[in-house]
Amino acid sequence: MKYIALVYYQEDIMNGMTQQEWDSLNHECMDCSERLTESNNLLAGQALQQVSTATTVRVRDGKALTMDGPFAETKEQLAGFYLLEADDLNHAIQIASKIPPARFGSIEIRPVRELQLEDNIAGGHG
Amino acid sequence: MEQQISKLYHQESRWVLATLIRLLGDFDLAEEALHEAFIAALNQWPETGIPEKPREWLVSTGRFKAIDHIRRQQKLRTISHQLSEQQIQEVEQQDFDTYKLFHDDQLRLIFTCCHPSLTTEAQIALTLREICGLTTEEIAQAFLTKAPTIAQRIVRAKNKIRDANIPYEVPHLSDIPERLDIVLHVIYLLFNEGYNATQGELPIRVHLVQHAIELCQQLEQLMPRPETKALLALILIQHSRRDARHDDNGDIITLEYQDRSLWHQDDIQQGQQLLVASLQSRIRHPFTLQAAIAAVHAEAKSFMQTDWAQIIELYDVLLSIQPSPVIELNRAVAIAMHHGPQSGLTLVNDLIQRKQLLNYHLLYAAQGDFYTKLEQHDKARQAFVKALSLTEQEAEKRFIQERIKKIS
């Protein structure tokens, strides 16, 4: 089954690291991705630029409206994602607990929802 | 080849996991090693062919991968899975390749998943995932719970095993009856959960019965004990009625009205043989008596021809070793069949007076049945209405409503 692991942390904590600490964490993440790719558990993944680079777009009445910054201001910011292939939720948890930033922030795991032509699950009720 | 490997995964993965947990001393690390071993198999076996002893190959490869991984992690100085070089060497040198060890490892896994310091809920979830190989999502579906709830239960149980240093071992001989009882209880709960689900609605719940039977069979082979045989006998005999218990609409058919030609005779025979084997020991376990009662029902040509006197005797012995109001209620039903509804009613009213089972719908359903037979219609109706208010299960509700309608 496919799961997405969304990595959140407080950018302030990362900004407070020395160059060496930050490099070492990045190195760990590369190592982690490599290992997960080797074991066929990583389908895709990417780290993201800081939240200050975010742009939010909405379409209302056919017009695209853009805004600087993220959709919502939160304490922890989205920092990256891993698309995982795992046997089940506990397996996904086990993999996600090895993602290095889990030690600083949090990882949200969600099963992916495959889009279908009809009978899509959740939403659209009533 | 891929198909062969997937078949091997189904047959061997739980055995390989059980042994890897012992060798590596950690559930998560062992699971990871198991995955890596099968990935290695997928990569290598198409060229080299399937090794002569695939299970040994998988354990050996899994162990090698895990040690490799621990060494790499230690170079990076991360905290997970810290082992000293000496411990790693110990892991490398431990034996695994005899039949006896594989056998014992499987028992270790069963007894660890059903360790008394885990909650019953955790025992069930761990057993289904680690021993039966169900996914978190399947377990959640079977227990009508959300997957994150089950996942958390499993994570916490594993943490508890690690933090409380729950030993990965088969209990000492003197502790076996007590510890085995917990395992049997978990198996019985699995069976019940599947058996009492409304037929057809949720196939995964019905599969729980199959898992319970397989687990009990496996346990019986690993550690032949009279109480395990008795539980297997009980499950098989009850399960033999599966096709007769509901009509096409999913409505309940009670024992009295079941078409006995639909009972699976092969299950009954197997159950009877196990029961006889279990009776050869002196141990009178509650499961032995329950299985014996089920067997008396199975042998009866019709409901009316049931040997009620024998059933009452068996209930008397059962009550003497396991006093329980539910068993008293069942005995009352048998007494009513043998001595008439008034005798049954006296016993049920006695339970109510002692404030037993006041929230149990079947108590009032039995009371309603006795009153109906005694033609005390108002009291019968009252009892059934009370029973109706105490159950949430749709098929049960329909059954009781039908009884109310029939009161003229």
mmCIF file of C-alpha atoms in Angstrom, chain A residues 1 3 28 31 35 38-40 87-91 93-94 98 103, chain B residues 28 31-32 35-36 39 69 76 78 129 135-137 147 151 154-155:
data_model
loop_
_atom_site.group_PDB
_atom_site.id
_atom_site.type_symbol
_atom_site.label_atom_id
_atom_site.label_comp_id
_atom_site.label_asym_id
_atom_site.label_seq_id
_atom_site.Cartn_x
_atom_site.Cartn_y
_atom_site.Cartn_z
ATOM 1 C CA MET A 1 0.000 0.000 0.000
ATOM 2 C CA TYR A 3 1.427 6.108 2.183
ATOM 3 C CA GLU A 28 21.497 11.531 7.173
ATOM 4 C CA ASP A 31 21.399 8.120 3.539
ATOM 5 C CA ARG A 35 18.360 2.931 2.065
ATOM 6 C CA GLU A 38 17.300 0.090 -1.975
ATOM 7 C CA SER A 39 14.596 -1.699 -0.010
ATOM 8 C CA ASN A 40 11.895 -0.655 -2.537
ATOM 9 C CA ASP A 87 2.857 -3.457 3.813
ATOM 10 C CA ASP A 88 0.512 -1.732 6.212
ATOM 11 C CA LEU A 89 0.175 1.267 8.508
ATOM 12 C CA ASN A 90 2.489 -0.177 11.162
ATOM 13 C CA HIS A 91 5.137 -0.806 8.542
ATOM 14 C CA ILE A 93 5.089 4.025 10.913
ATOM 15 C CA GLN A 94 8.209 1.949 11.324
ATOM 16 C CA LYS A 98 13.576 6.424 10.800
ATOM 17 C CA ARG A 103 13.698 13.643 15.970
ATOM 18 C CA ASP B 28 11.033 -3.970 14.394
ATOM 19 C CA GLU B 31 10.576 -7.201 10.518
ATOM 20 C CA GLU B 32 12.953 -5.020 8.578
ATOM 21 C CA HIS B 35 11.709 -7.588 4.243
ATOM 22 C CA GLU B 36 15.290 -7.283 3.177
ATOM 23 C CA ILE B 39 13.964 -8.518 -1.496
ATOM 24 C CA HIS B 69 22.518 -2.200 8.935
ATOM 25 C CA LEU B 76 26.406 7.393 11.851
ATOM 26 C CA THR B 78 22.225 7.381 15.562
ATOM 27 C CA ARG B 129 -0.391 -9.028 12.805
ATOM 28 C CA THR B 135 -2.181 -5.957 7.946
ATOM 29 C CA THR B 136 -3.080 -3.172 10.371
ATOM 30 C CA GLU B 137 -5.894 -2.142 8.044
ATOM 31 C CA ALA B 147 -6.471 1.787 11.457
ATOM 32 C CA ALA B 151 -1.535 0.877 14.731
ATOM 33 C CA ILE B 154 0.660 -2.383 18.117
ATOM 34 C CA VAL B 155 3.335 0.289 18.502
#
